[in-house]
CSV table of C-alpha atoms and ligand atoms in Angstrom, one decimal:
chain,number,residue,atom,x,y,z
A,220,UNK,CA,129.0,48.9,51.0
A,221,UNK,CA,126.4,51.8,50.7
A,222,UNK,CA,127.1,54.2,48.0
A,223,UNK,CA,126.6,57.2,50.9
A,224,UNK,CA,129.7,55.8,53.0
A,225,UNK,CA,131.6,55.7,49.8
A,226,UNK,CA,131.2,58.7,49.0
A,227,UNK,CA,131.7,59.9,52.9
A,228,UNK,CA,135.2,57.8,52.8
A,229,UNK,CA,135.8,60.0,49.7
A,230,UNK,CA,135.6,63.4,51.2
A,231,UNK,CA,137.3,62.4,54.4
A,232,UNK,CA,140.0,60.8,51.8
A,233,UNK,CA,139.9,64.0,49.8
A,234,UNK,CA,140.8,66.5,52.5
A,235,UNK,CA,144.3,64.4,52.6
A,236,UNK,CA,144.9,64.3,49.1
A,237,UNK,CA,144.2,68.3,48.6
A,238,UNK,CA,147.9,69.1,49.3
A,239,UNK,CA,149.0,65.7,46.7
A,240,UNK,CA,147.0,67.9,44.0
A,241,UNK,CA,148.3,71.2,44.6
A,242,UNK,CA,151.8,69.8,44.2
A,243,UNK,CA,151.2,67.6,41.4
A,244,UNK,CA,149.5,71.2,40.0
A,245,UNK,CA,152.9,73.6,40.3
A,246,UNK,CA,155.2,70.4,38.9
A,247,UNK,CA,153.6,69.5,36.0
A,248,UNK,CA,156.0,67.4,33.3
A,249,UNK,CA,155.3,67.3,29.6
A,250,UNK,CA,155.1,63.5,27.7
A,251,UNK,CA,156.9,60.9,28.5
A,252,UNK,CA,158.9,62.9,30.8
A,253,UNK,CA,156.5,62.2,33.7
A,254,UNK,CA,159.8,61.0,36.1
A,255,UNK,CA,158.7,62.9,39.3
A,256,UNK,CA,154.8,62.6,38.8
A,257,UNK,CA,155.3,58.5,38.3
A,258,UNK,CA,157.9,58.2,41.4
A,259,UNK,CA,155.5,60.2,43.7
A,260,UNK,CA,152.6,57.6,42.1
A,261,UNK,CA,154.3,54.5,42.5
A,262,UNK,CA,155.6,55.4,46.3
A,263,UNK,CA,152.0,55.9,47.1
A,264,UNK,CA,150.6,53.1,45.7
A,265,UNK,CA,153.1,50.8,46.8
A,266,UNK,CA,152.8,52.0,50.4
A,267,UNK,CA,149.1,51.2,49.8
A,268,UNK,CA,150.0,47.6,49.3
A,269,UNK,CA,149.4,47.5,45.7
A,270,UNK,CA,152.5,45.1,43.7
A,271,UNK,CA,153.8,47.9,41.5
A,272,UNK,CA,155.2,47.9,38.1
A,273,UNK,CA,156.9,50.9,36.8
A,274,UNK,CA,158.8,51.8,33.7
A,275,UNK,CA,155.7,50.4,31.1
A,276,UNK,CA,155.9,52.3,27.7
A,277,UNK,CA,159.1,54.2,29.2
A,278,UNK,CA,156.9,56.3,32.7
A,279,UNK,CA,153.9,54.1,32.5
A,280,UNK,CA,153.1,53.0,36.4
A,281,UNK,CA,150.4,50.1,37.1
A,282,UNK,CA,149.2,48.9,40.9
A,283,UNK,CA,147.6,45.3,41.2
A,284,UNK,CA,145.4,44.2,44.3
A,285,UNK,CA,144.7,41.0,43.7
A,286,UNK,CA,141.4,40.4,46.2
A,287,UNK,CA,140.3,36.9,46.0
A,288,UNK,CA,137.6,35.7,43.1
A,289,UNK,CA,136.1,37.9,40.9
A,290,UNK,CA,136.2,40.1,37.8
A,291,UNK,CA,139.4,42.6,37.2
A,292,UNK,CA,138.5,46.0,36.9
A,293,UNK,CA,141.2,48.4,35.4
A,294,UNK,CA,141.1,52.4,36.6
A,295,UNK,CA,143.0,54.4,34.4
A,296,UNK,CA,144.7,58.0,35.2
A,297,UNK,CA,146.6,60.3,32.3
A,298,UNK,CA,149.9,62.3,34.1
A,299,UNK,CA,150.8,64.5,31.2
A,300,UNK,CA,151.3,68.3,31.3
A,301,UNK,CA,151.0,71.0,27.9
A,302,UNK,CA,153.5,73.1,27.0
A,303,UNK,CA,151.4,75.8,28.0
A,304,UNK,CA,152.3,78.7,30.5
A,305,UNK,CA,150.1,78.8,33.4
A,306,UNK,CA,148.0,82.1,33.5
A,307,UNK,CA,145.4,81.3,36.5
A,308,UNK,CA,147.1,83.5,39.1
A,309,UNK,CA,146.4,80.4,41.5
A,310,UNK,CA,148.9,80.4,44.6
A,311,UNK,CA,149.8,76.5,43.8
A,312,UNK,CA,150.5,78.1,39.5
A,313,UNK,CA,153.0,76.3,37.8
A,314,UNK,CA,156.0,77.9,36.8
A,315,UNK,CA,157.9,74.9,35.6
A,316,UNK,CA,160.0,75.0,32.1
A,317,UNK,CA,160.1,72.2,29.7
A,318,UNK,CA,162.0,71.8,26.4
A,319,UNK,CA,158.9,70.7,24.1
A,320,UNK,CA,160.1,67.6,20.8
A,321,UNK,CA,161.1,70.7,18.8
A,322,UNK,CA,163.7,71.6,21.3
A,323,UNK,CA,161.9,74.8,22.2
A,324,UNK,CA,161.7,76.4,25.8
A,325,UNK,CA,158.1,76.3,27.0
A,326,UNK,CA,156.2,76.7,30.0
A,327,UNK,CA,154.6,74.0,31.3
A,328,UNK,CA,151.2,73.6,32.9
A,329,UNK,CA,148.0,71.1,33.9
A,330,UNK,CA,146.1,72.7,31.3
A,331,UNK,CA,144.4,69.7,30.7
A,332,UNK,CA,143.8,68.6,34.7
A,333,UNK,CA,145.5,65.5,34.2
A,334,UNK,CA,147.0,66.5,38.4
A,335,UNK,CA,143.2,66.0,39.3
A,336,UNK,CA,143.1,62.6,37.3
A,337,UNK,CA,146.4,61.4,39.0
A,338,UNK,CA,145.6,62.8,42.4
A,339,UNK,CA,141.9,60.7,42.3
A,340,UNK,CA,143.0,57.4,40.9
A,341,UNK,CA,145.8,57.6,44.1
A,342,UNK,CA,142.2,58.3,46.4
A,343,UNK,CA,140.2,55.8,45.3
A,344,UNK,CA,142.9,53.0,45.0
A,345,UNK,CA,143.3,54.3,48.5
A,346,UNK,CA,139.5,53.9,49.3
A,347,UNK,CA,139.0,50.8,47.9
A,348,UNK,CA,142.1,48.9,49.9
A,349,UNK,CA,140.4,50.6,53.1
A,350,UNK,CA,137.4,48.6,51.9
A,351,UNK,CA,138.5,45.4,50.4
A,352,UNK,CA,136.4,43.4,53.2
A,353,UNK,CA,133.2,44.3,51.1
A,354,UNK,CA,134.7,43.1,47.6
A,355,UNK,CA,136.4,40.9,46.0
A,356,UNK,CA,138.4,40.7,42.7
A,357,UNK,CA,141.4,41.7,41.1
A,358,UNK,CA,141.5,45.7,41.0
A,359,UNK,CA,144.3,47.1,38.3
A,360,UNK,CA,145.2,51.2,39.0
A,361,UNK,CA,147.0,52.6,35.8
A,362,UNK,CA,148.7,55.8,35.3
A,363,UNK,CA,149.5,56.5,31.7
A,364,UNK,CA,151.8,59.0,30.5
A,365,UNK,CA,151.7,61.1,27.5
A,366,UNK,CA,148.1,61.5,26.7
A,367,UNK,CA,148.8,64.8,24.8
A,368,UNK,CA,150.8,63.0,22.6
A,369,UNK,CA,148.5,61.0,21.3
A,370,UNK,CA,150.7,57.8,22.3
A,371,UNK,CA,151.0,56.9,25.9
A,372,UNK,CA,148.3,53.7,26.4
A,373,UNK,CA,149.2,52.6,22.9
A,374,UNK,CA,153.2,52.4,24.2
A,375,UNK,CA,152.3,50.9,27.4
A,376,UNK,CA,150.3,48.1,25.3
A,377,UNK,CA,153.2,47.4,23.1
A,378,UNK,CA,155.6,47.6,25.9
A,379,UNK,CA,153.8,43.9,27.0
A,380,UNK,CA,151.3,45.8,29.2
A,381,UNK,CA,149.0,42.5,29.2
A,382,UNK,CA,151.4,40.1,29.9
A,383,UNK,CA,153.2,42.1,32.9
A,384,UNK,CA,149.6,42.6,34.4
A,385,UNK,CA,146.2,40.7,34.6
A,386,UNK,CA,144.0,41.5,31.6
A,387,UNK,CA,140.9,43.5,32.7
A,388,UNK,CA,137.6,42.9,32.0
A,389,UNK,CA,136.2,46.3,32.4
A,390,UNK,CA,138.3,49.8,31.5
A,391,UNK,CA,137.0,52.9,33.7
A,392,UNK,CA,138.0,56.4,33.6
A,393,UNK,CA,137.2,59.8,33.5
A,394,UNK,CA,138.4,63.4,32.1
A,395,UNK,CA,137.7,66.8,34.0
A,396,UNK,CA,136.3,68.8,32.1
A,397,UNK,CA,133.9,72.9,32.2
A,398,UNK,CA,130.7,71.5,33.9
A,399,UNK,CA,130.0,72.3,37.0
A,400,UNK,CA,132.2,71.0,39.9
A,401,UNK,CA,130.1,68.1,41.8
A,402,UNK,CA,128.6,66.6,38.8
A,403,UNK,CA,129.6,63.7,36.2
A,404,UNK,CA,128.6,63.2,32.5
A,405,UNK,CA,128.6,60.0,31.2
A,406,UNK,CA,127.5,59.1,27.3
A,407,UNK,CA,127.0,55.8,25.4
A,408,UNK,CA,128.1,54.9,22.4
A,409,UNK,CA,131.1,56.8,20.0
A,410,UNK,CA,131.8,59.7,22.5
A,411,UNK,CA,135.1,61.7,22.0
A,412,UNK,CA,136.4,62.3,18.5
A,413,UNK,CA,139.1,59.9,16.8
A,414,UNK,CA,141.6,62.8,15.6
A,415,UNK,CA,144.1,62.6,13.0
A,416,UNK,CA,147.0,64.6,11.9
A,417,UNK,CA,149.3,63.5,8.8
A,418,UNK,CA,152.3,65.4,7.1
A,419,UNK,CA,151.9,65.3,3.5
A,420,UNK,CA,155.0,66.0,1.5
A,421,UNK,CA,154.6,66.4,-2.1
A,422,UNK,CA,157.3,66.8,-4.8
A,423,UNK,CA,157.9,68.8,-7.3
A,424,UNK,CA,160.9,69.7,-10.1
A,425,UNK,CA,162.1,73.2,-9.1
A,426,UNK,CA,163.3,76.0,-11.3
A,427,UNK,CA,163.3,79.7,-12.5
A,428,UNK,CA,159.9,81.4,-12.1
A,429,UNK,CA,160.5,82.7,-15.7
A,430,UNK,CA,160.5,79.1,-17.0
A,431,UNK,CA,157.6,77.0,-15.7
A,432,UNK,CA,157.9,74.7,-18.6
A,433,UNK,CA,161.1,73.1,-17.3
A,434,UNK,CA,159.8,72.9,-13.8
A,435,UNK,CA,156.8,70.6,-12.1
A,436,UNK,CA,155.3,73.4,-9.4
A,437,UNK,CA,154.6,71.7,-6.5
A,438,UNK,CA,152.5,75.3,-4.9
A,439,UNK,CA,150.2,74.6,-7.6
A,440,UNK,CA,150.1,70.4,-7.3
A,441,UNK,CA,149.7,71.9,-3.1
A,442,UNK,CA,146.7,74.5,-4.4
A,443,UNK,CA,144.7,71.9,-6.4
A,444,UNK,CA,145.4,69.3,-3.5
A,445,UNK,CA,143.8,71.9,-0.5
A,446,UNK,CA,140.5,72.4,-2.6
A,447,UNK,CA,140.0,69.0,-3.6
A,448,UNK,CA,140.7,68.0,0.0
A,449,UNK,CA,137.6,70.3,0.8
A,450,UNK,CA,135.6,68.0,-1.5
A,451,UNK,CA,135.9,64.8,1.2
A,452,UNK,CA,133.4,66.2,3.6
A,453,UNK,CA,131.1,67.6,1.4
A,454,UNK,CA,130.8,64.9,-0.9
A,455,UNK,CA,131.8,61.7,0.4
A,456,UNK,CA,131.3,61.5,3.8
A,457,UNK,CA,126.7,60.8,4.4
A,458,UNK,CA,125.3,64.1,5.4
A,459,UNK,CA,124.0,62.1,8.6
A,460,UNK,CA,127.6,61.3,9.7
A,461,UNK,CA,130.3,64.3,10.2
A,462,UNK,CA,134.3,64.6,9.6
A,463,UNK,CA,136.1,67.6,9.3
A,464,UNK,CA,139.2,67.8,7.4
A,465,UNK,CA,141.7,71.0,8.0
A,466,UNK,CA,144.8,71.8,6.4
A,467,UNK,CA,146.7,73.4,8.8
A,468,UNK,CA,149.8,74.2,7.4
A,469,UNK,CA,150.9,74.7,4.4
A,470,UNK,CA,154.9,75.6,3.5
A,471,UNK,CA,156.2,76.1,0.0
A,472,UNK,CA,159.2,78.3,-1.4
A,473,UNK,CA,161.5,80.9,-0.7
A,474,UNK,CA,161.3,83.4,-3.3
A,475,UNK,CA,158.8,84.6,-5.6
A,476,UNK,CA,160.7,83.9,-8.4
A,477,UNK,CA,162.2,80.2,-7.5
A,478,UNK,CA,159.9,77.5,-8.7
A,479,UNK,CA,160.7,75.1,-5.4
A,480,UNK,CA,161.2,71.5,-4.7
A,481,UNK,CA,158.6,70.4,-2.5
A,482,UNK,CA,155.9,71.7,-0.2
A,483,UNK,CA,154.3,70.5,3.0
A,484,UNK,CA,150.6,70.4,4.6
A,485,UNK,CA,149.8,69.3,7.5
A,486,UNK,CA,146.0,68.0,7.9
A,487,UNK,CA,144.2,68.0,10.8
A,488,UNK,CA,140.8,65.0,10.7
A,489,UNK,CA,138.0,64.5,13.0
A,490,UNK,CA,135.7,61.8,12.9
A,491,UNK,CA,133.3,59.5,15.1
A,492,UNK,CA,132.9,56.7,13.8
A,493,UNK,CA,135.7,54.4,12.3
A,494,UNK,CA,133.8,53.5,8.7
A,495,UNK,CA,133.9,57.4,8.4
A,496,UNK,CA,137.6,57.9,9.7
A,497,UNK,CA,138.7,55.2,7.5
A,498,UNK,CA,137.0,56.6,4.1
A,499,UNK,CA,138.6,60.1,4.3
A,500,UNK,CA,141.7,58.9,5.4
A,501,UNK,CA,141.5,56.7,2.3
A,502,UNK,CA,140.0,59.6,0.3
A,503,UNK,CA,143.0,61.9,1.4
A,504,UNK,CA,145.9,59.6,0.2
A,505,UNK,CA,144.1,58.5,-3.7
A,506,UNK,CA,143.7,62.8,-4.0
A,507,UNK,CA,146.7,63.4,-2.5
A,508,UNK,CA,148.6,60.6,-4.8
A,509,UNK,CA,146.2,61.5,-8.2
A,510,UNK,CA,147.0,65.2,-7.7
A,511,UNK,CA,150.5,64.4,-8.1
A,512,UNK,CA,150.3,62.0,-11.1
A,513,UNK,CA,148.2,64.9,-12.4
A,514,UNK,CA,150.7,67.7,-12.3
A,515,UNK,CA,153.6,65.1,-13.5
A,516,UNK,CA,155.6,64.6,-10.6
A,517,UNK,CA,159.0,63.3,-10.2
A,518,UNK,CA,158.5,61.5,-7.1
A,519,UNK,CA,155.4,60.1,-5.2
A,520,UNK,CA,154.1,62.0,-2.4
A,521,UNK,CA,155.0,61.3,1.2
A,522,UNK,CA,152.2,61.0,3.9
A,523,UNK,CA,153.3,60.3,7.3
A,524,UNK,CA,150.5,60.0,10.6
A,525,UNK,CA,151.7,62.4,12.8
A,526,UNK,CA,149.4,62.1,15.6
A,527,UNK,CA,146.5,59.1,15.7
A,528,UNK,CA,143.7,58.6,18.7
A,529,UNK,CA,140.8,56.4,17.8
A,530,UNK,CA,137.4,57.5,18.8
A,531,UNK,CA,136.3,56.6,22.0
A,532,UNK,CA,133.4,54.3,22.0
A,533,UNK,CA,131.5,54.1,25.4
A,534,UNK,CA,130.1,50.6,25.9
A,535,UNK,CA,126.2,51.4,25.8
A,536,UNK,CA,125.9,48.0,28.4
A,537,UNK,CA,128.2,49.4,30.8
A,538,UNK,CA,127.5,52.8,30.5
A,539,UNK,CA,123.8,51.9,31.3
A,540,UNK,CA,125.2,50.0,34.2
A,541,UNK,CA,127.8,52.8,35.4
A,542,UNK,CA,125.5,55.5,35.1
A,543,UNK,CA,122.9,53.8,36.9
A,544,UNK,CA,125.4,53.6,40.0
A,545,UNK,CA,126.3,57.2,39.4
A,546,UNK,CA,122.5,58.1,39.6
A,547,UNK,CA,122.5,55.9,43.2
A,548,UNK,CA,125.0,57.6,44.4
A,549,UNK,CA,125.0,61.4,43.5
A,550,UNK,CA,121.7,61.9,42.7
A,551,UNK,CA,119.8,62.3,39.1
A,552,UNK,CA,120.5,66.1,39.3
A,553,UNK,CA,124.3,65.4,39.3
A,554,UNK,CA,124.2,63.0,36.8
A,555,UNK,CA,123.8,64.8,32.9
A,556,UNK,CA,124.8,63.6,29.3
A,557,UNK,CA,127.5,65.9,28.0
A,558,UNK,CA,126.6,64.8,24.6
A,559,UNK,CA,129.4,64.5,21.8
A,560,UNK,CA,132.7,65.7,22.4
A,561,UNK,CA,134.9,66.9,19.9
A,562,UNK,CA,138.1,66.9,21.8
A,563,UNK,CA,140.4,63.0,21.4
A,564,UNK,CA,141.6,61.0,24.1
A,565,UNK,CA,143.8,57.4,23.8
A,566,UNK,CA,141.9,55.4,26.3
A,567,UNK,CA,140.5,53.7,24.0
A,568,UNK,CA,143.7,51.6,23.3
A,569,UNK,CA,144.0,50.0,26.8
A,570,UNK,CA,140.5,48.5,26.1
A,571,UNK,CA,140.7,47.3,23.2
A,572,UNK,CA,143.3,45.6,23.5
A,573,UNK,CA,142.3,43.6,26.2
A,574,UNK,CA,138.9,43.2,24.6
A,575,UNK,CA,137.3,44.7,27.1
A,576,UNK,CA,134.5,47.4,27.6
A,577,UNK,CA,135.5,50.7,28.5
A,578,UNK,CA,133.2,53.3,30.1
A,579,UNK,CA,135.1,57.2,30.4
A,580,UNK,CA,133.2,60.2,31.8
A,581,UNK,CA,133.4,63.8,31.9
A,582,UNK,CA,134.0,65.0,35.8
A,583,UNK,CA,132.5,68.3,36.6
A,584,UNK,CA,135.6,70.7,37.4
A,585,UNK,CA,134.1,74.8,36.8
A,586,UNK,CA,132.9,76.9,39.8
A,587,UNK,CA,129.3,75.8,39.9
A,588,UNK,CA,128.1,79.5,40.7
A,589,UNK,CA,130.1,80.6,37.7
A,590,UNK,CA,128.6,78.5,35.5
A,591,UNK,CA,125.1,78.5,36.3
A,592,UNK,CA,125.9,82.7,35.8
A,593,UNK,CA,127.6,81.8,32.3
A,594,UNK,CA,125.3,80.0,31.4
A,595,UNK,CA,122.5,82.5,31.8
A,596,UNK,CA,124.3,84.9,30.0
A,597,UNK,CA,125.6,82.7,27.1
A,598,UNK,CA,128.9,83.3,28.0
A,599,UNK,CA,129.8,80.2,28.6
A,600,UNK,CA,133.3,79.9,25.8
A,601,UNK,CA,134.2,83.6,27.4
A,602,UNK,CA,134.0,82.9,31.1
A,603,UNK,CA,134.7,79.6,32.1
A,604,UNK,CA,137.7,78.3,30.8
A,605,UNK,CA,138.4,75.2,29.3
A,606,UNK,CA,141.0,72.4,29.0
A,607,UNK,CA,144.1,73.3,27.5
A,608,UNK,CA,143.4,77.5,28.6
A,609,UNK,CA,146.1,78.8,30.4
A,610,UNK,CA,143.2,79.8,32.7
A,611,UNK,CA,141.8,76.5,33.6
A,612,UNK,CA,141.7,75.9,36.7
A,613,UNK,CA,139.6,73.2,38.7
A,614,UNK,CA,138.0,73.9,41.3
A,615,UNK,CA,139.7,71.2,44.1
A,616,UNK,CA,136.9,70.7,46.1
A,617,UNK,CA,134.1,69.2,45.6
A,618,UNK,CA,135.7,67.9,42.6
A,619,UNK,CA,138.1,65.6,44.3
A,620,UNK,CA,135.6,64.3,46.3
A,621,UNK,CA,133.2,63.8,43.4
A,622,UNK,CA,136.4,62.0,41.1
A,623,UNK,CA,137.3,59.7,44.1
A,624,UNK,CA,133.9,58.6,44.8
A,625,UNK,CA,133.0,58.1,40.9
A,626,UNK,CA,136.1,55.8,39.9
A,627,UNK,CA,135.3,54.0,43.5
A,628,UNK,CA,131.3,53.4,42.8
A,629,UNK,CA,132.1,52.6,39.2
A,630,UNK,CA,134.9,50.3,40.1
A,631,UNK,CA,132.7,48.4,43.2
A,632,UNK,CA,130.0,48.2,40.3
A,633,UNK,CA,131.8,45.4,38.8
A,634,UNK,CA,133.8,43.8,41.8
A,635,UNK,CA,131.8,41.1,43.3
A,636,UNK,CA,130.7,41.9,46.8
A,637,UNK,CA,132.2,39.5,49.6
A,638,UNK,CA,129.6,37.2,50.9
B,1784,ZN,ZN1,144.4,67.5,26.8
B,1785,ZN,ZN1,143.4,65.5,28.8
């Protein structure tokens, strides 16, 4: 099948799908409470044909067209919302309510585009059942939920994902994201940022602020803890590799003159490349646990992983191959490396798990015109806005017709064509 009537079944199959999106956009549902989003998935999908499996890491839905010999080729769509309150002034805005894990009213938007991953995945399965006379192979369509969480494909793999399902042998997907609308990004090797967040907890003996000989001050054991933190980047980690390590929070104390109990810091830790990750992660617990046997404390500290998503490592083999299809298709002007991306994404479980490769891109979603004129001005972080903005806003065409025919051309890459 020619990589033009692809992407012509794509824009004839995204003109269908426009009104899908707009109501996936004004219904968005925060993590793991994706009920409606994964109903309105698995009715489509099954009435595609595909044998459906819903209910995998609690909203987790997976389609399987099993399509005669051949390699299985996994696509994978994200359904989460934010608890963000949508500001775009769209006429398809959100304004659904969510009560976020702290019990807290929030609004809730597709800050993040996840609606334009969903809506997609649902148009290419659709493509490529329209066209399973040119391939053949096993073709798996997953939609994970809570991505913002940090734990969605990791539950779905514990929840016997691989056992329910056939194992792929290839893992696609791709993020929407401030390029220009019509274009893809795809880069090889460690690509999005493995992000860690841990609660530390450190204890103290607590007192009158008159008598700091009967107490062990856990705001100082916290003060000497934050600056040696600092020392991880700078002096352990290779200047030709990068971390950061942030300490977001810090609570202590009630009173100026109470000596407390405890106090709490919550670190925030970036890193590409898992020797790194695993070093200051290591680094942060032996300070953390020597700053306390330094200042005498009671008890030992407490550090507890918050939030944990690997880095994303882009097979350079199949991202050679992928973006060589990508070039074919869309042209070498619509086809650009968005280099190193600093935000996280969980992907990364579902392949490797099954052992498989995984390739992930960056699908244009800004107003080319806007773009090309923030770019000119170096406005770029003012004007267009980007995921997780209450502003961001996709625009829906071309880029539905560009994220169908991408996850179809990648997919069709690796299923054997029928003889
Ligand atoms: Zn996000
Ligand atoms: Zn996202």
């Amino acid at each position: 099948m020619s990589s033009q009537s692809v992407s012509a079944s794509a824009s004839a199959i995204a003109s269908e799908v426009e009104d899908l999106y707009r109501d996936l956009h004004a219904n968005p549902e925060l993590s793991f409470e994706e009920h409606r989003t994964a109903g309105i998935v698995a009715d489509r999908i099954g009435a595609l044909g595909y044998r459906v499996t819903t209910g995998i890491g609690r909203t987790g839905v997976v389609g399987v067209l099993e399509n005669g010999d051949g390699p299985t080729v996994l696509l994978r769509a994200d359904m989460d919302g934010l608890p963000v309150t949508e500001e775009t002034g769209l006429d398809y805005a959100s304004t659904a309510r969510g009560i976020d894990p702290d019990g807290n009213d929030v609004g809730v938007m597709h800050a993040c585009g996840h609606d334009v991953h969903v809506t997609c995945l649902i148009g290419a399965a659709r493509l490529l059942v329209e066209t399973r006379d040119t391939w053949s192979g096993t073709l798996v369509v997953l939609f994970q939920p809570a991505e913002e969480h940090g734990g969605g494909a990791q539950e779905m793999v514990d929840d016997g994902l691989y056992g329910r399902i056939p194992t792929p042998d290839i893992v696609l997907g791709q993020h929407v994201g401030p390029l220009p609308a019509g274009v893809v990004g795809t880069h090889s090797g460690p690509s999005f940022a493995a992000a860690d967040a841990l609660e530390v907890t450190l204890y103290g003996q607590g007192g009158h602020g008159s008598r700091p000989q009967s107490t062990v001050d856990p705001i100082v054991m916290a003060a000497a803890t934050v600056m040696r933190l600092q020392t991880i980047v700078s002096r352990e980690v290779a200047g030709t590799d990068t971390a950061v390590v942030s300490v977001g929070t810090l609570h202590s104390g009630t009173k100026s003159n109470i000596i407390p109990d405890t106090a709490t810091l919550g670190l925030s830790i970036r890193s590409y490349e898992s020797h790194v990750r695993d070093r200051v992660i290591g680094s942060i617990e032996r300070i953390v646990r020597a700053e306390a046997l330094a200042s005498g404390a009671p008890k030992d500290p407490e550090i507890v992983s918050i939030e944990s998503y690997p880095v994303l490592v882009n097979d350079p083999e199949a991202t050679a191959t992928v973006t060589g299809a990508f070039v074919d298709a869309f042209g070498a002007q619509r086809v650009l490396d968005p280099g190193l991306v600093t935000g996280s994404e969980d992907v990364g479980n579902l392949s490797t798990a099954a052992g498989a490769p995984l390739v992930y891109w960056i699908l244009g979603g800004a107003d080319p015109v806007a773009f090309a004129e923030a770019f000119a001005s170096g406005r770029m972080e003012q004007d267009i806005p980007g995921n997780h903005s209450s502003k961001f806003a996709p625009l829906i065409r071309p880029t539905l017709d560009t994220g169908i025919a991408a996850l179809s051309i990648a997919a069709l890459e690796y299923l054997l064509p029928r003889p």
